[in-house]
């Protein structure tokens, strides 16, 4: 912490403190600086220190403390206005607005005092010659706060009608307030139209677009514009996350989570800001925060999660139910204080309405992982108190219908039959079917039940179905790894069912069921052999399986009836042949066979069975380079599976489709599928596997679209779940790399450097070092932009060494040029800068001397040399210190002109495709000629540029070059006239 010895050191200290994060530490430092200012005994120093203190209080949670320094400033102004310079006079009147809104936010300040203050503000603005626009805006705020709609509309109109001057709020803040009022009056579309210039970056300030992004969330949800709402949340939350003074905007993000099915995300937001529960310096934002906490907690209570532990005020643990009660009571007590001050119940009514909101979206995936997943159970349909006992015959009929048509919920229907049949005497057939389906539900544990079902089917006089049940028992053994045992167990049912079928003692359905069971077991043997040997099963195993499948197809292939079970056997048989074709290496045949399988299932009205095989078909098509075919199959798999797809399967399909579409450059649609993949992976409990992949892909796709903040939020969410073991260290490096790019684009250069250096450290261990070199170079760029020249130079030197080892002259030259510019900024760094740039020239020339016959490579090197000469010239021109003697300055400019002239010659040798580079250098040389007092030469260069382009050329660069050349001629003309 620097010592305050004079006014300049005080100003530097205040500037440094302004750059610190919002909060108590910055406020305390401002208080210390005021003491130091008073010791200097300079009136303006005290005024500036008071203004600094007032500002940091306003941008913190201690807004209530800004009234004291303002009162002192106002007294100083009234007593000795001559002590204020022009800037401080402006600042004093500017913060009048902060006082009016600040008073409104404090319920202990009487409304009469606020109204009186508005009059004082109007009087002082009039004396100072300012427009009444800011005064009318303040009057509108008071009317809107107390719920006087008529007065508010009148003040709103007066605000907009008054002239804008330098005392009006910035455009961004004004549009924020205007849009807020439209949304408050139920005009959401009009609000968003007003906010558009702020949301699009046309108008910004210290708190915008932060506030507008937050304010837009609920209106967007109400309008059904969910994609925009998601984007505004991810982008906006990133902006307000570290700003203590933006509790109201933070509350809007918590509210968004509660209204969009993202309760888990809302809990994470609360956990990040525990102080927001207790900071008392700004009661109005406290009321906003507690209201949405109540909304979120009561939403959890409705979901049956009232006993869940949640983040809350420090000092104890809280359940959702307890925090809901606490937050509601605190919020309403605070609202009552405002109402008492305002003389009505408007603030309490608004708070209650906010707490009572209902979700606007059932599910809005955000792409970021919620560490505490909250599942909201579906509300069960009410059961009438006089419900009668289930009708067993009706349940049996429905269960048979569902199982005969292979509906996904057939097993559940048979479970209902089983429950209804307890204590009821059943015939053998009914009993057999119940036991059979219970065995199916048991999976690997169903062997004995299948055997029991077989006995019951035999007792009921259906020997074919008995054999089918025994075959199912055998298949269960194969599923549990006992393939040989399963094969032995299926021999008798297979022989007997064929005999029965030949004697017409059983039907196609039962026979197909046994043949299918046997084929499945033989397919399991193929798989088991693959896994045991680590290679493709031998010909005998493959041949046996294929024979069994073809025997099944011979039975059902020509079936034209309406029994979907039989049709499905044929479709599944085609899929088995496809799997065998894959193992035989005939992938094209496998694609065709999987297509026949899916067509069979879809034709039978069983599309959900087709989803798995469309997914397999997609993978094969992708492997064969048929990207369009892969895309079609993935879309078909999602369509066919529909609501019957399990969450993990849905995640996989969306992820694969995202990768395919992303590879085709369709990043917008690809991002939609990656978003869905992330959501379904979380639902499936696969956040750390498929979820991490999906988020990584989503972040990269958002990055491609230039949505930096959203991409950064998603990528940061992905990183903790990405591991070298599961995803490979390449995925981690790519994620860090993308994240560094995002942070760089957002101006967060220090953080970008950290990410790039972390990625470079991993890539350092890779055999191929190009990525390592590139990341080191990018990290150096970020370090330089972050104002860390020493660290940047070290990183550029590291990158340069790597580029040299890789034989990459372009990377080496660019690292040397960058180091030269860094050196020029350092004290006494001119000589080092010259040497580094000269080194870059030498590297280019040496590479050209060693270049072979590759003409394209030679042209690239020549162009690199031209750019290096051009940069050398610019560097030499800037090295001419203003306080140097005339001869030194002239010598530096002559050297600069020499380098730029070299650049012109180099670019000219490359012809028309470097025209813009050549004319840019020509203009740079012309300006140097004017600085050296050679107007005729400068004019000649300007005319050369004009001649290089057609007068009607609409190219932006061409127009810019011509305009600059015309300007140069005008300057030359003025020089000659002088």
Coordinates of C-alpha atoms in Angstrom, one line a residue, residues 368-617:
X368 CA -24.5 -25.9 -16.6
X369 CA -24.4 -28.7 -14.0
X370 CA -26.3 -28.2 -10.8
X371 CA -24.3 -29.9 -8.0
X372 CA -27.4 -30.6 -6.0
X373 CA -30.0 -32.1 -8.5
X374 CA -33.6 -31.4 -7.5
X375 CA -36.1 -33.8 -8.9
X376 CA -39.7 -32.5 -8.8
X377 CA -42.0 -35.5 -8.6
X378 CA -45.0 -35.6 -10.7
X379 CA -48.3 -34.9 -8.9
X380 CA -50.2 -38.1 -8.6
X381 CA -53.8 -38.1 -9.8
X382 CA -56.2 -37.9 -6.8
X383 CA -57.9 -41.2 -5.9
X384 CA -61.5 -41.0 -5.0
X385 CA -62.2 -42.0 -1.4
X386 CA -64.9 -44.4 -2.6
X387 CA -62.7 -46.2 -5.2
X388 CA -63.9 -49.7 -5.8
X389 CA -61.6 -52.8 -5.9
X390 CA -59.8 -53.3 -9.2
X391 CA -61.7 -55.3 -11.9
X392 CA -59.4 -58.3 -12.3
X393 CA -60.9 -59.5 -15.7
X394 CA -60.6 -55.9 -17.1
X395 CA -57.0 -55.7 -15.8
X396 CA -56.2 -59.0 -17.4
X397 CA -57.7 -58.0 -20.7
X398 CA -55.7 -54.7 -20.7
X399 CA -52.5 -56.4 -19.7
X400 CA -52.8 -59.0 -22.5
X401 CA -53.6 -56.3 -25.0
X402 CA -50.5 -54.4 -24.0
X403 CA -48.2 -57.4 -24.0
X404 CA -49.6 -58.8 -27.3
X405 CA -48.8 -55.4 -28.9
X406 CA -45.4 -55.2 -27.1
X407 CA -46.2 -51.9 -25.5
X408 CA -43.5 -50.5 -23.1
X409 CA -45.8 -50.4 -20.1
X410 CA -47.0 -54.0 -20.4
X411 CA -44.9 -55.2 -17.5
X412 CA -46.5 -52.5 -15.2
X413 CA -49.9 -53.7 -16.3
X414 CA -49.1 -57.3 -15.4
X415 CA -47.8 -56.0 -12.0
X416 CA -51.2 -54.4 -11.5
X417 CA -52.9 -57.8 -12.4
X418 CA -50.6 -59.6 -9.9
X419 CA -51.6 -57.1 -7.1
X420 CA -55.3 -57.5 -7.9
X421 CA -55.1 -61.3 -8.0
X422 CA -53.8 -61.7 -4.5
X423 CA -56.1 -64.1 -2.6
X424 CA -58.0 -64.8 -5.8
X425 CA -58.3 -68.4 -7.2
X426 CA -56.8 -68.3 -10.7
X427 CA -56.9 -70.8 -13.6
X428 CA -53.5 -72.1 -14.7
X429 CA -53.3 -69.9 -17.8
X430 CA -53.9 -66.7 -15.9
X431 CA -51.5 -67.7 -13.3
X432 CA -48.8 -68.7 -15.9
X433 CA -49.0 -65.3 -17.6
X434 CA -48.7 -63.4 -14.3
X435 CA -45.6 -65.5 -13.2
X436 CA -44.1 -65.2 -16.7
X437 CA -44.3 -61.4 -16.7
X438 CA -43.0 -61.2 -13.2
X439 CA -40.0 -63.2 -14.3
X440 CA -39.5 -60.7 -17.2
X441 CA -39.5 -57.9 -14.7
X442 CA -36.9 -59.6 -12.5
X443 CA -34.3 -59.8 -15.3
X444 CA -31.3 -61.8 -14.3
X445 CA -33.1 -63.1 -11.3
X446 CA -36.1 -64.5 -13.2
X447 CA -34.8 -68.0 -14.1
X448 CA -36.8 -69.9 -11.5
X449 CA -40.0 -67.9 -12.2
X450 CA -39.7 -68.7 -15.9
X451 CA -39.4 -72.4 -15.0
X452 CA -42.5 -72.1 -12.9
X453 CA -44.4 -70.3 -15.7
X454 CA -43.4 -73.2 -18.0
X455 CA -45.0 -75.7 -15.6
X456 CA -48.2 -73.6 -15.4
X457 CA -48.4 -73.2 -19.2
X458 CA -48.1 -77.0 -19.6
X459 CA -50.8 -77.5 -17.0
X460 CA -52.9 -75.0 -19.0
X461 CA -52.5 -77.1 -22.1
X462 CA -50.1 -74.9 -24.0
X463 CA -46.9 -76.9 -24.5
X464 CA -45.5 -74.4 -27.0
X465 CA -45.7 -71.5 -24.6
X466 CA -44.2 -73.8 -21.9
X467 CA -41.2 -74.4 -24.1
X468 CA -41.0 -70.7 -24.9
X469 CA -40.9 -69.9 -21.1
X470 CA -38.1 -72.5 -20.6
X471 CA -36.2 -70.9 -23.4
X472 CA -36.5 -67.5 -21.7
X473 CA -35.1 -69.2 -18.6
X474 CA -32.2 -70.4 -20.6
X475 CA -31.6 -66.9 -22.1
X476 CA -31.4 -65.5 -18.6
X477 CA -28.6 -67.8 -17.8
X478 CA -26.7 -66.5 -20.9
X479 CA -27.3 -62.9 -19.8
X480 CA -25.6 -63.7 -16.5
X481 CA -22.5 -65.1 -18.3
X482 CA -23.5 -68.8 -18.2
X483 CA -23.6 -69.2 -22.0
X484 CA -22.6 -72.8 -22.2
X485 CA -25.2 -73.7 -19.6
X486 CA -27.8 -71.7 -21.5
X487 CA -27.0 -73.6 -24.8
X488 CA -27.4 -76.9 -23.1
X489 CA -30.7 -75.8 -21.6
X490 CA -32.2 -74.7 -24.9
X491 CA -31.5 -77.9 -26.8
X492 CA -34.6 -79.8 -25.6
X493 CA -37.1 -76.9 -26.0
X494 CA -35.7 -76.3 -29.5
X495 CA -36.1 -79.9 -30.6
X496 CA -39.5 -80.3 -29.1
X497 CA -41.0 -77.1 -30.4
X498 CA -39.9 -77.9 -34.0
X499 CA -41.6 -81.3 -33.6
X500 CA -44.8 -79.7 -32.2
X501 CA -44.8 -77.2 -35.0
X502 CA -44.4 -79.9 -37.6
X503 CA -47.4 -81.8 -36.0
X504 CA -49.3 -78.5 -35.9
X505 CA -49.5 -78.8 -32.1
X506 CA -48.3 -75.3 -31.5
X507 CA -48.3 -72.1 -33.5
X508 CA -45.8 -69.8 -35.2
X509 CA -45.7 -67.4 -32.3
X510 CA -44.5 -70.0 -29.8
X511 CA -42.1 -71.6 -32.2
X512 CA -40.6 -68.2 -33.2
X513 CA -40.2 -67.4 -29.5
X514 CA -38.1 -70.5 -28.9
X515 CA -36.1 -70.0 -32.1
X516 CA -35.5 -66.4 -31.1
X517 CA -34.4 -67.4 -27.6
X518 CA -31.9 -69.8 -29.1
X519 CA -30.6 -67.2 -31.6
X520 CA -30.2 -64.7 -28.8
X521 CA -28.2 -67.2 -26.8
X522 CA -25.9 -68.0 -29.7
X523 CA -25.5 -64.2 -30.3
X524 CA -24.5 -63.9 -26.6
X525 CA -21.9 -66.6 -27.3
X526 CA -20.5 -64.5 -30.1
X527 CA -20.2 -61.5 -27.8
X528 CA -18.7 -63.6 -25.0
X529 CA -16.1 -65.0 -27.4
X530 CA -15.2 -61.5 -28.5
X531 CA -14.8 -60.3 -25.0
X532 CA -12.8 -63.4 -23.9
X533 CA -10.4 -63.4 -26.9
X534 CA -10.2 -59.7 -27.4
X535 CA -10.9 -60.3 -31.1
X536 CA -13.6 -61.4 -33.4
X537 CA -15.2 -64.8 -32.7
X538 CA -14.1 -67.7 -34.8
X539 CA -16.0 -68.8 -37.9
X540 CA -17.8 -71.7 -36.2
X541 CA -19.3 -69.5 -33.5
X542 CA -20.3 -66.9 -36.1
X543 CA -21.7 -69.6 -38.4
X544 CA -23.8 -71.2 -35.7
X545 CA -25.3 -67.9 -34.8
X546 CA -26.1 -67.0 -38.4
X547 CA -27.7 -70.3 -39.1
X548 CA -29.9 -69.9 -36.1
X549 CA -31.0 -66.4 -37.2
X550 CA -31.7 -67.5 -40.7
X551 CA -33.7 -70.4 -39.4
X552 CA -35.8 -67.9 -37.5
X553 CA -36.2 -65.7 -40.6
X554 CA -37.3 -68.7 -42.6
X555 CA -40.1 -69.2 -40.2
X556 CA -41.3 -65.7 -39.8
X557 CA -39.9 -63.9 -42.9
X558 CA -43.0 -64.4 -45.0
X559 CA -45.5 -63.7 -42.3
X560 CA -48.3 -61.4 -43.4
X561 CA -50.6 -61.5 -40.4
X562 CA -51.3 -58.9 -37.7
X563 CA -49.4 -60.5 -34.8
X564 CA -46.8 -57.8 -34.0
X565 CA -44.8 -60.3 -31.9
X566 CA -44.1 -62.4 -34.9
X567 CA -43.3 -59.4 -37.1
X568 CA -41.0 -58.1 -34.4
X569 CA -39.1 -61.4 -34.4
X570 CA -38.3 -60.9 -38.1
X571 CA -37.1 -57.3 -37.5
X572 CA -34.9 -58.4 -34.6
X573 CA -33.5 -61.2 -36.7
X574 CA -32.4 -58.6 -39.3
X575 CA -30.6 -56.7 -36.6
X576 CA -28.8 -59.8 -35.5
X577 CA -27.6 -60.4 -39.0
X578 CA -26.4 -56.8 -39.1
X579 CA -24.4 -57.4 -35.9
X580 CA -22.9 -60.5 -37.5
X581 CA -22.0 -58.5 -40.6
X582 CA -20.2 -55.9 -38.5
X583 CA -18.1 -58.7 -37.0
X584 CA -17.5 -60.1 -40.4
X585 CA -16.2 -56.6 -41.5
X586 CA -19.0 -56.0 -44.0
X587 CA -20.1 -52.6 -42.7
X588 CA -22.1 -51.6 -45.8
X589 CA -24.2 -54.7 -45.4
X590 CA -24.7 -54.0 -41.7
X591 CA -26.0 -50.6 -42.5
X592 CA -28.6 -52.1 -44.9
X593 CA -29.6 -54.8 -42.5
X594 CA -30.1 -52.4 -39.6
X595 CA -32.2 -50.4 -42.0
X596 CA -34.4 -53.4 -42.6
X597 CA -34.7 -54.0 -38.9
X598 CA -35.8 -50.5 -38.1
X599 CA -38.3 -50.6 -41.1
X600 CA -39.7 -53.8 -39.7
X601 CA -40.3 -52.4 -36.2
X602 CA -41.7 -49.1 -37.5
X603 CA -44.0 -51.0 -40.0
X604 CA -45.3 -53.1 -37.1
X605 CA -46.2 -49.9 -35.1
X606 CA -43.3 -50.5 -32.7
X607 CA -41.0 -47.5 -33.4
X608 CA -39.5 -47.5 -29.9
X609 CA -37.7 -50.8 -30.7
X610 CA -36.2 -49.2 -33.8
X611 CA -34.3 -46.5 -31.8
X612 CA -31.5 -48.7 -30.7
X613 CA -30.8 -50.0 -34.2
X614 CA -31.0 -46.6 -35.8
X615 CA -28.4 -45.5 -33.3
X616 CA -26.2 -48.5 -34.3
X617 CA -26.8 -47.6 -38.0

